[in-house]
Coordinates of C-alpha atoms and ligand atoms in Angstrom, one line a residue:
X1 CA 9.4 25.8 16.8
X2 CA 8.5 23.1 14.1
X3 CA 7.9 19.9 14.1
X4 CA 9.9 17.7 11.4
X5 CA 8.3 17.1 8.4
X6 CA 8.9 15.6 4.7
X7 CA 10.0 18.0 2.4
X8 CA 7.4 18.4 -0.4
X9 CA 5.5 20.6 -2.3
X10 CA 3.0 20.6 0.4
X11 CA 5.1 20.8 3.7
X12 CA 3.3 24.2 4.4
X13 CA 0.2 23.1 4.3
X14 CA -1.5 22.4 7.9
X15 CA -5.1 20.5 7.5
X16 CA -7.3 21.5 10.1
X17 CA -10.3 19.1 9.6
X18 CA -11.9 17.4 7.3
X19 CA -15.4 15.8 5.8
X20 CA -16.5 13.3 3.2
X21 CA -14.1 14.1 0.0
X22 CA -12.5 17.5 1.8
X23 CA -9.7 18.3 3.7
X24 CA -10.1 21.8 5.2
X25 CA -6.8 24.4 5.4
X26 CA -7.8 26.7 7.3
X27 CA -11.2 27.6 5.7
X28 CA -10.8 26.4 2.6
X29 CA -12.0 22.6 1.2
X30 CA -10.1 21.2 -0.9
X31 CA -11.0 18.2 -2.9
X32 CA -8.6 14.7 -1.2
X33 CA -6.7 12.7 -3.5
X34 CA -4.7 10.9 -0.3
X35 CA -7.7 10.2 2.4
X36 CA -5.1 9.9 4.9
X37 CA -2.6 7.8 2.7
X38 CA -5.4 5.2 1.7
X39 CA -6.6 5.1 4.9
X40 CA -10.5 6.3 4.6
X41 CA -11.6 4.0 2.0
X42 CA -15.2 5.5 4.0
X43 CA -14.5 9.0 3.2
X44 CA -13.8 11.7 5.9
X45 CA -15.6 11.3 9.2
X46 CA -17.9 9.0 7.7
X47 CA -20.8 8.0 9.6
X48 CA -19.7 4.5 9.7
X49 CA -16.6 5.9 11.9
X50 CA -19.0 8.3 13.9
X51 CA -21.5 5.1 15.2
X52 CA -18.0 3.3 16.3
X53 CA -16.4 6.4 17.8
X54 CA -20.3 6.7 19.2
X55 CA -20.2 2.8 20.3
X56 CA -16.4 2.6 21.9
X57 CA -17.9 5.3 24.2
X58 CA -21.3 3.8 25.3
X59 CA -19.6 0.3 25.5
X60 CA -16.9 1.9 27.4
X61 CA -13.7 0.8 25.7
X62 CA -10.4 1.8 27.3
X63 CA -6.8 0.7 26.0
X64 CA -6.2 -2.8 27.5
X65 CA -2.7 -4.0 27.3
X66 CA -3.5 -7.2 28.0
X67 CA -5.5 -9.8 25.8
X68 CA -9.1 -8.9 25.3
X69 CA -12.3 -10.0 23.5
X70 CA -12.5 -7.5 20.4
X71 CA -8.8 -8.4 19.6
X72 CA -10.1 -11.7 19.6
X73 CA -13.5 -10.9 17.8
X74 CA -11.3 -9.1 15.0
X75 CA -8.9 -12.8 14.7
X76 CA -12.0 -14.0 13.8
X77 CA -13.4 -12.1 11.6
X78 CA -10.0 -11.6 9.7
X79 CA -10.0 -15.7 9.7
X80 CA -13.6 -15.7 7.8
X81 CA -12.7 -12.9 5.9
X82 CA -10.1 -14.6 4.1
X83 CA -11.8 -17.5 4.0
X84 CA -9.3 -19.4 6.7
X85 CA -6.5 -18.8 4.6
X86 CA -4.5 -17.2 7.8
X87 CA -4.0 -19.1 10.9
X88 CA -2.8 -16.8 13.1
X89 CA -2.8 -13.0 13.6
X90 CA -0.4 -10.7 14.8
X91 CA -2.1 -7.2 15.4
X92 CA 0.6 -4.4 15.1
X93 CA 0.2 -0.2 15.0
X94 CA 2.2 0.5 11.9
X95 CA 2.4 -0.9 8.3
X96 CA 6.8 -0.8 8.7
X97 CA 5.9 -2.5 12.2
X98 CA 4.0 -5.5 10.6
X99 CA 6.8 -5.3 8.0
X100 CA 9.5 -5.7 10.8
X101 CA 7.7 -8.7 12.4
X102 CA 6.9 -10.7 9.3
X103 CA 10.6 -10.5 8.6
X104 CA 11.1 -11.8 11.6
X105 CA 9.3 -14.3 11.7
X106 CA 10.8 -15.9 8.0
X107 CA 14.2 -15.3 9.5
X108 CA 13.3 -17.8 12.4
X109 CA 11.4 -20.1 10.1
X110 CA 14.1 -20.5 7.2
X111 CA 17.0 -19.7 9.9
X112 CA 18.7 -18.0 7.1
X113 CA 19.5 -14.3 7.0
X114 CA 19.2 -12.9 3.4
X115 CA 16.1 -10.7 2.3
X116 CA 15.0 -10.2 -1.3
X117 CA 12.8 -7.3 -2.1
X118 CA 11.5 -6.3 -5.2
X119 CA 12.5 -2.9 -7.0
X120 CA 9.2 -0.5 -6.6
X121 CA 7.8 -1.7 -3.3
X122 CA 7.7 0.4 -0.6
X123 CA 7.8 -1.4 3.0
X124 CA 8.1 1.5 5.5
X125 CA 10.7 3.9 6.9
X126 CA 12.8 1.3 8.1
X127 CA 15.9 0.9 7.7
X128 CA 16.5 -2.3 6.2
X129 CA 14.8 -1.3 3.2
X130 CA 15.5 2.4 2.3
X131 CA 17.4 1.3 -0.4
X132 CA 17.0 1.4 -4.1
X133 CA 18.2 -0.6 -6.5
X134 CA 21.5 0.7 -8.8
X135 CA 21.7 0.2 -12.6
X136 CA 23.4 -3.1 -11.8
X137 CA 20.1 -3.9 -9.0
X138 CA 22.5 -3.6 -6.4
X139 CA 21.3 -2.1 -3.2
X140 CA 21.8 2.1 -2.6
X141 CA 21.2 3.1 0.5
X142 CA 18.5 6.3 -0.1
X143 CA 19.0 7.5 3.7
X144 CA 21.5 8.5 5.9
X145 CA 21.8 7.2 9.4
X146 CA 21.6 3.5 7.9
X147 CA 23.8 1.5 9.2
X148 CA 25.9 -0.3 6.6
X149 CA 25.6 -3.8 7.4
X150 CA 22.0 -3.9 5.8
X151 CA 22.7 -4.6 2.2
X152 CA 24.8 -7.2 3.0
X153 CA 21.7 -9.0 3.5
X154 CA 19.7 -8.1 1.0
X155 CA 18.9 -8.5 -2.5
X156 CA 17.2 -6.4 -4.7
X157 CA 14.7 -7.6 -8.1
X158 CA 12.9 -5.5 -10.8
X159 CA 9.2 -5.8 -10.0
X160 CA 7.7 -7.4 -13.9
X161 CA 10.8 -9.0 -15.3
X162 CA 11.1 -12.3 -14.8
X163 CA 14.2 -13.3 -16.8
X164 CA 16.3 -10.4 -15.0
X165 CA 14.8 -11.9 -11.7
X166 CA 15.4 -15.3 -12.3
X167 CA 19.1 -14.5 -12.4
X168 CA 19.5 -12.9 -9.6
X169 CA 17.1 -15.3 -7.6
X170 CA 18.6 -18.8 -8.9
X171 CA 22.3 -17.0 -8.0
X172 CA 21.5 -17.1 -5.0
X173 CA 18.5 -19.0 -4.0
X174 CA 19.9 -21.2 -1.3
X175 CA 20.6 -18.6 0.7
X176 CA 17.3 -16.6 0.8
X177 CA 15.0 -16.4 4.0
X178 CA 11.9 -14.9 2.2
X179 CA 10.9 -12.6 -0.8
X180 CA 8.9 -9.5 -0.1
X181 CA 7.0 -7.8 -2.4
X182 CA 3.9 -4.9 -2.5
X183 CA 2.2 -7.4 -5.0
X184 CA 0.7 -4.1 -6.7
X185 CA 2.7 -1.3 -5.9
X186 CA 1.3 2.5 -5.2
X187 CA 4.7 3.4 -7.4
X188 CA 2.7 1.8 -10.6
X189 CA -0.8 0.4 -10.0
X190 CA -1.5 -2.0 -12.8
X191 CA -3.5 -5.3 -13.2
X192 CA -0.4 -6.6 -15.1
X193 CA 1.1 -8.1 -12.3
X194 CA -0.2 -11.9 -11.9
X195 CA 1.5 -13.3 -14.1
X196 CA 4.8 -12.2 -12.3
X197 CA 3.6 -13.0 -9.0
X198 CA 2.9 -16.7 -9.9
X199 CA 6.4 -17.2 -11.3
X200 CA 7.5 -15.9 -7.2
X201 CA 4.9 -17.8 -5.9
X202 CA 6.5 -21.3 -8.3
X203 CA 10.2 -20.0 -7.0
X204 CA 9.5 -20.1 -3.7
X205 CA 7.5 -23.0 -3.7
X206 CA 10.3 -25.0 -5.2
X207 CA 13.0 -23.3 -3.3
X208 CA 11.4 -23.2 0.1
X209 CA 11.6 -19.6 0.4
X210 CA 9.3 -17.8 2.2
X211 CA 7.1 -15.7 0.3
X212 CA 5.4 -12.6 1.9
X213 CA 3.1 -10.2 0.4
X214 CA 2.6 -6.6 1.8
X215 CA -0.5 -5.6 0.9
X216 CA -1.0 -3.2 3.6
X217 CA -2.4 -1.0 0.9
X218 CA -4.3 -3.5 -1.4
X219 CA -5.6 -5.5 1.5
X220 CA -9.6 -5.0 2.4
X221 CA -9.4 -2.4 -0.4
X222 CA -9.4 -4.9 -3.4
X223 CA -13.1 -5.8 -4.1
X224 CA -11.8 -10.0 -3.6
X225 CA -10.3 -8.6 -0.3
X226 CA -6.5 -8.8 -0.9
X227 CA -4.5 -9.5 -4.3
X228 CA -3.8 -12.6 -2.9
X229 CA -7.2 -13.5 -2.9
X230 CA -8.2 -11.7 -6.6
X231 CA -5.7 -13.4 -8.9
X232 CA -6.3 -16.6 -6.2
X233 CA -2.2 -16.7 -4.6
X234 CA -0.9 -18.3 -1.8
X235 CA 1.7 -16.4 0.3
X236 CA 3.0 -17.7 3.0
X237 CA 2.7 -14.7 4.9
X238 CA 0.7 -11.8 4.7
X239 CA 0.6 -7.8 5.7
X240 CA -2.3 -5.6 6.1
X241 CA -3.0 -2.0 6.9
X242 CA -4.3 1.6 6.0
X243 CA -7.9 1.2 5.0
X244 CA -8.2 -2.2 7.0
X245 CA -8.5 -0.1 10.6
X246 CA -10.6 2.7 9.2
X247 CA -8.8 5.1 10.3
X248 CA -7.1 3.2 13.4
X249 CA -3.7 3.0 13.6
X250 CA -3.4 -0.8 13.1
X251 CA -1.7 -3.1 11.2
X252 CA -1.9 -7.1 10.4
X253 CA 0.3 -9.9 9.8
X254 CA -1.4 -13.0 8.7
X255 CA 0.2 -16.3 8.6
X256 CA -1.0 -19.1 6.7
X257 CA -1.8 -22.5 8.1
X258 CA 2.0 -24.1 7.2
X259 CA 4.2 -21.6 8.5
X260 CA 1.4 -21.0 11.7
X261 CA 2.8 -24.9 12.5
X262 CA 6.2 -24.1 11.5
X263 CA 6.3 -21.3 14.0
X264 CA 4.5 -23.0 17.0
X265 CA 7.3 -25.9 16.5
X266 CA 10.4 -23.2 17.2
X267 CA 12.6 -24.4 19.4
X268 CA 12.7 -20.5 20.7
X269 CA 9.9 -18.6 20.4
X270 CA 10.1 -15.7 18.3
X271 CA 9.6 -12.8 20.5
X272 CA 6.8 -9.9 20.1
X273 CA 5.5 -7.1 21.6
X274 CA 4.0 -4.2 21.9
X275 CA 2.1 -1.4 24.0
X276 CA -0.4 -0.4 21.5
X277 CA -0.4 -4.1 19.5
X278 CA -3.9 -5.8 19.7
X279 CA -5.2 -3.0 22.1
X280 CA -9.0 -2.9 22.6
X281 CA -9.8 0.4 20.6
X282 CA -7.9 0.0 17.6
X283 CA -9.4 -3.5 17.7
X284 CA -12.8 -2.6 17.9
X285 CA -12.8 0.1 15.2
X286 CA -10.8 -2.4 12.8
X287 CA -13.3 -4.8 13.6
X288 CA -16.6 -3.0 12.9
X289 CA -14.8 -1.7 9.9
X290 CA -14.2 -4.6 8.6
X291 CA -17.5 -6.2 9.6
X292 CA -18.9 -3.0 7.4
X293 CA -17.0 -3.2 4.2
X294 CA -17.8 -7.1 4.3
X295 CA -21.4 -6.6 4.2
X296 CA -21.2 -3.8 2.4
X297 CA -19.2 -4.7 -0.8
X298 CA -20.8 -2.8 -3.6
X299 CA -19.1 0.4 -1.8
X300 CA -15.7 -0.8 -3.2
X301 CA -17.3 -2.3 -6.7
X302 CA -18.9 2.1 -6.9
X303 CA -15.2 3.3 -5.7
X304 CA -13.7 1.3 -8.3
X305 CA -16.1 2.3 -11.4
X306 CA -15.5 5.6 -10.4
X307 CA -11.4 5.2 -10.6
X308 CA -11.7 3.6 -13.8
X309 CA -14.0 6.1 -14.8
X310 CA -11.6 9.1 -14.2
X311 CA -8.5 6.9 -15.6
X312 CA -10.4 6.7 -18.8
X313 CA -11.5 9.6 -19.0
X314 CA -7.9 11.4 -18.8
X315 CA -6.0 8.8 -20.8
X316 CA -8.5 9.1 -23.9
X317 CA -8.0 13.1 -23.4
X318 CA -4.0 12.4 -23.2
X319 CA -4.2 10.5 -26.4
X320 CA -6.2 12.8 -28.1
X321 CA -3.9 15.1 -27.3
X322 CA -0.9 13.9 -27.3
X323 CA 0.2 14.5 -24.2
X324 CA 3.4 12.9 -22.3
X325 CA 1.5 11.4 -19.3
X326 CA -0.8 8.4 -18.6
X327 CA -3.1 7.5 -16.0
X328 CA -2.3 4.0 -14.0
X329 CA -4.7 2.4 -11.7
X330 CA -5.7 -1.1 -9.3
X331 CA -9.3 -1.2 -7.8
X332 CA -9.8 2.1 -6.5
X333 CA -5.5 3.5 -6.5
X334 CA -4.5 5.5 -9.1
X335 CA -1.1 7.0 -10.0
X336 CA -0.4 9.5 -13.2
X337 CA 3.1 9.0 -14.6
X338 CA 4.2 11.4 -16.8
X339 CA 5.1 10.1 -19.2
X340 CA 3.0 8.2 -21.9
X341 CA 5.2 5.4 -22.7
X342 CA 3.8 2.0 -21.8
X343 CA 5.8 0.2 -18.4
X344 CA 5.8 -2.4 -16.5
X345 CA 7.8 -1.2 -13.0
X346 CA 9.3 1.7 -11.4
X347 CA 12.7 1.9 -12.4
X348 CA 11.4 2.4 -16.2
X349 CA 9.2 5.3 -14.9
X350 CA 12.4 6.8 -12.9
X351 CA 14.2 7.1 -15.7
X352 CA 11.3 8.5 -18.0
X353 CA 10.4 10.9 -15.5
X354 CA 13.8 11.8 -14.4
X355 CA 13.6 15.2 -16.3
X356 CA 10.2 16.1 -15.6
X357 CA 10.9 17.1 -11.6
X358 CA 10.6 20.5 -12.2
X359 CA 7.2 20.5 -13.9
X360 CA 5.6 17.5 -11.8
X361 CA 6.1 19.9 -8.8
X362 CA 4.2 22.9 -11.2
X363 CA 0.9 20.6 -11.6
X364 CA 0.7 19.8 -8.0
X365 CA 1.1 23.4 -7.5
X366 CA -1.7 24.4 -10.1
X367 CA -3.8 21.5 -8.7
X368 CA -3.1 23.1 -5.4
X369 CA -4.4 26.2 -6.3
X370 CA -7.8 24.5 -7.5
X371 CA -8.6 23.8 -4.7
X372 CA -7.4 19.5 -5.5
X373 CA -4.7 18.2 -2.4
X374 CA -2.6 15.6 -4.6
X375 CA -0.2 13.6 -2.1
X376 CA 3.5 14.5 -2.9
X377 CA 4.4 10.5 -3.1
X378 CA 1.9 10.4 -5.8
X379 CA -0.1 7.7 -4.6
X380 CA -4.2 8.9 -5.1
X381 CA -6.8 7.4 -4.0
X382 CA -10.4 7.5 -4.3
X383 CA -13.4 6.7 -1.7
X384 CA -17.1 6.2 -1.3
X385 CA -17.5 10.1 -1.0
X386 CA -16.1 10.9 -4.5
X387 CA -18.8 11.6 -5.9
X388 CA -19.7 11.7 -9.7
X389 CA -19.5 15.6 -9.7
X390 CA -16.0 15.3 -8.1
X391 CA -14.8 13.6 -10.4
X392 CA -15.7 15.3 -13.4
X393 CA -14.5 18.5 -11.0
X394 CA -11.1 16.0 -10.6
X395 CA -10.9 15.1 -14.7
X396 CA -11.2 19.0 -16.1
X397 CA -8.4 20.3 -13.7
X398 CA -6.2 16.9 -14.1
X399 CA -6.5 17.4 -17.9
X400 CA -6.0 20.9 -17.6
X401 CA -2.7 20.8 -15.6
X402 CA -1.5 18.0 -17.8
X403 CA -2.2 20.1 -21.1
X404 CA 0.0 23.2 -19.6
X405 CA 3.2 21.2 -18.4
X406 CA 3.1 18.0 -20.5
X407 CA 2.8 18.6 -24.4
Ligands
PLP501 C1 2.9 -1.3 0.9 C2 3.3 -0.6 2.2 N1 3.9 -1.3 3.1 C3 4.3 -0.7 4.3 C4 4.0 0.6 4.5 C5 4.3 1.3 5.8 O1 3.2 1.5 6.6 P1 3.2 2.6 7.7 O2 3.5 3.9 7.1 O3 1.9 2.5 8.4 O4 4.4 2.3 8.6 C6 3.3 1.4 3.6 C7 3.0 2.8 3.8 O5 2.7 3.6 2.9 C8 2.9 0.7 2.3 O6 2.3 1.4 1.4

C-alpha cells in the first residue's frame, strides 16, 4: 500500500519533521532548498508560526464555515497591504483553486471564452492548463485524462518575446477573455521581465482584455509585496499563495477596483464556494503572517542578500570555470539551468537542457547525498533560517556537483 506520488528523483524520500533550514528523513537533517514549495518564507517551525499555532488555541479558533471576523480582519489587511489596489478578496485553499476562480471570473466579465497563457508559467494541476506550447506555440496537452475540448480555448505565448507575441495576440485579440501570466516564473527567475509585462499590460489595456497575474509565488515574498507592486503594474486581477499563509493552506484572489464594479454589476452572479474558503484558521494564521512580514520587512531585504549572495557566488565559480550552467534568481527564488547560455524564457532552456536529463538527475543525487534536499521541479528557495554558514555549506557542494556533471 502506497499512496500516489510524482515520480522524481526523490519519490522515496519520506520527511518526518523539520526545523529552521532542515528537513529531517528519518534521523538525518538535510539542508531545504524547497521550504515546502515556497511556502516557509519564516523557516521551519518558526517561532512566528509556534505563537499563532499557540494563539489559535488560547483564542479558541475552530473551522467556521460561515463568514467570520479574522476572514474579515485578513480583507483588510490584504486591502492596506497593497495599498487599496484590490477591492475585493476571494479567499481560496489552493494556488490552481484561486487560478480556477480568477478564470472565472474574466470569463463572466468579458463574456468571451478564449484564455491566453504564456509559455513558462505554471498555474496548477488543472486541466485547462497542462499544456505546453509546440514548436509552432500551439497547445500539447502534457497529461492524459484531459479532455480535448481545452485547447480549443486556449492560446499559448512565449514568455519575453514580444514580436512573436504580438502575432499571435493581434490574430486574435477580439476574441480573448483574459491573459494569464506567472509574471516571474519559478521555470526562469529573472528581473528581465518588466519590460514584457508592460507591453501585456498596453495590449490589454487597449484591447479590453483582462489581464491577471498569478503571483502566488512572488506575492508577499517580493520585498515591494507582489511584482505588481515592484516594477509599479496594474493587473486587473490578481493571485496569491504559498508564503502568503505561512504555512496555511490558503490562497487569494484580489480584484482591483474596475473589475470589483464590473462584477457587482453581473446580471448573474458568478457563483463560488467552498468548505475550507475563508475559514477561520487558515485566516488567522495568514493574517498574523502577514501582519509579521509587514512589520518585519528587513527579513525579506536579509533573504534576498543572501540569494544574491549564493547566485554570485556560483556564477563567478561557473565562469571561472567554464562550466555549462548558470544560476537564475528574483528576490529570494532561485533556479540553476544548466546550461550557461544567456535566455530569456523556458522554451530556450528546454531545448538547451534537453540532453542534460540524465546528468541533472546525477547532481540532485550527489546533492542528495550531502545531505542538500533540492526540489525535483527545480524551483529553490531560500528563507530567514539560511544562514550565512548554510550558504557557504549550499555554494561548495553546488559548485562541486556542477564541476563533476557540467564541464
Ligand atoms: C505560479 C503558481 N500558480 C499556481 C500554483 C498552484 O498552486 P497549488 O499547488 O497551491 O494549487 C503554483 C504552484 O506551484 C504556482 O507556482
Amino acid at each position: 500500500m502506497n499512496y500516489l506520488l510524482n515520480e522524481g528523483y526523490e519519490s522515496n524520500i519520506k520527511v518526518s519533521k523539520a526545523l529552521g533550514s532542515k528537513i529531517y528523513i528519518g534521523k538525518k537533517p538535510y539542508e531545504d532548498l524547497s521550504y515546502g514549495a515556497g511556502t516557509l518564507l519564516l523557516g521551519h517551525n518558526s517561532k512566528v508560526y509556534k505563537n499563532i499555532i499557540n494563539n489559535l488555541k488560547s483564542k479558541k479558533i475552530s473551522n467556521y464555515a460561515a463568514p467570520n471576523i479574522y476572514a474579515e480582519r485578513l480583507s483588510k489587511v490584504l486591502y492596506n497591504y497593497f495599498d487599496g489596489y484590490f477591492k475585493k478578496f476571494l479567499f481560496c485553499s489552493t494556488g490552481s483553486e484561486a487560478v480556477l476562480k480568477s478564470i472565472r471570473i474574466a470569463k463572466a466579465i468579458s463574456k468571451k471564452d478564449l484564455i491566453v497563457t504564456v509559455s513558462g508559467s505554471w498555474h496548477g494541476s488543472l486541466d485547462q492548463f497542462l499544456f505546453f506550447p509546440s514548436k509552432s506555440m500551439r497547445p500539447e496537452c502534457m497529461s492524459s485524462g484531459i479532455s480535448k475540448f481545452y485547447n480549443n480555448n486556449l492560446k499559448i505565448i512565449p514568455y519575453n518575446d514580444i514580436n512573436k507575441s504580438n502575432k499571435i495576440l493581434k490574430k486574435f485579440k477580439s476574441k480573448i477573455a483574459a491573459i494569464i501570466i506567472e509574471p516571474i516564473q519559478g521555470c526562469l527567475p529573472t528581473e528581465n521581465a518588466k519590460k514584457y509585462l508592460l507591453y501585456l499590460q498596453k495590449f490589454c489595456d487597449k484591447n479590453k482584455i483582462i489581464l491577471i497575474f498569478d503571483e502566488t509565488i512572488t506575492g508577499v515574498r517580493t520585498y515591494e509585496g507582489s511584482v505588481h507592486k515592484k516594477f509599479k503594474l496594474s493587473p486587473s486581477i490578481s493571485i496569491f499563495g504559498k508564503c502568503i499563509g505561512g504555512g496555511a493552506p490558503i490562497s487569494v484572489v484580489g480584484v482591483n477596483k474596475k473589475f470589483s464594479k464590473k462584477l457587482l454589476d453581473l446580471k448573474k452572479r458568478v457563483y463560488f464556494g467552498g468548505t475550507f474558503s475563508a475559514n477561520s484558521t487558515s485566516a488567522f494564521i495568514c493574517y498574523e503572517t502577514i501582519n509579521f512580514i509587514k512589520n518585519n520587512k528587513k527579513i525579506i531585504k536579509n533573504v534576498n542578500l543572501k540569494t544574491n549572495y549564493v547566485k554570485k557566488e556560483i556564477n563567478a565559480f561557473l565562469k571561472k570555470n567554464n562550466l555549462n550552467a548558470k544560476v537564475y534568481s528574483f528576490e529570494s527564488m532561485l533556479r540553476i539551468v544548466f546550461s550557461n547560455e544567456e535566455i530569456i524564457n523556458r522554451t530556450q532552456r528546454d531545448f538547451l537542457e534537453k540532453k542534460q536529463d540524465l546528468n541533472i538527475i546525477k547532481f540532485k543525487k550527489f546533492l542528495f547525498k550531502n545531505n542538500i534536499y533540492y526540489p525535483s521541479n527545480g524551483v529553490l528557495f531560500l528563507s530567514k533560517d539560511t544562514s550565512l554558514i548554510n550558504c557557504k555549506h549550499l555554494i561548495s557542494k553546488i559548485c562541486l556537483g556542477l564541476t563533476k556533471y557540467f564541464k
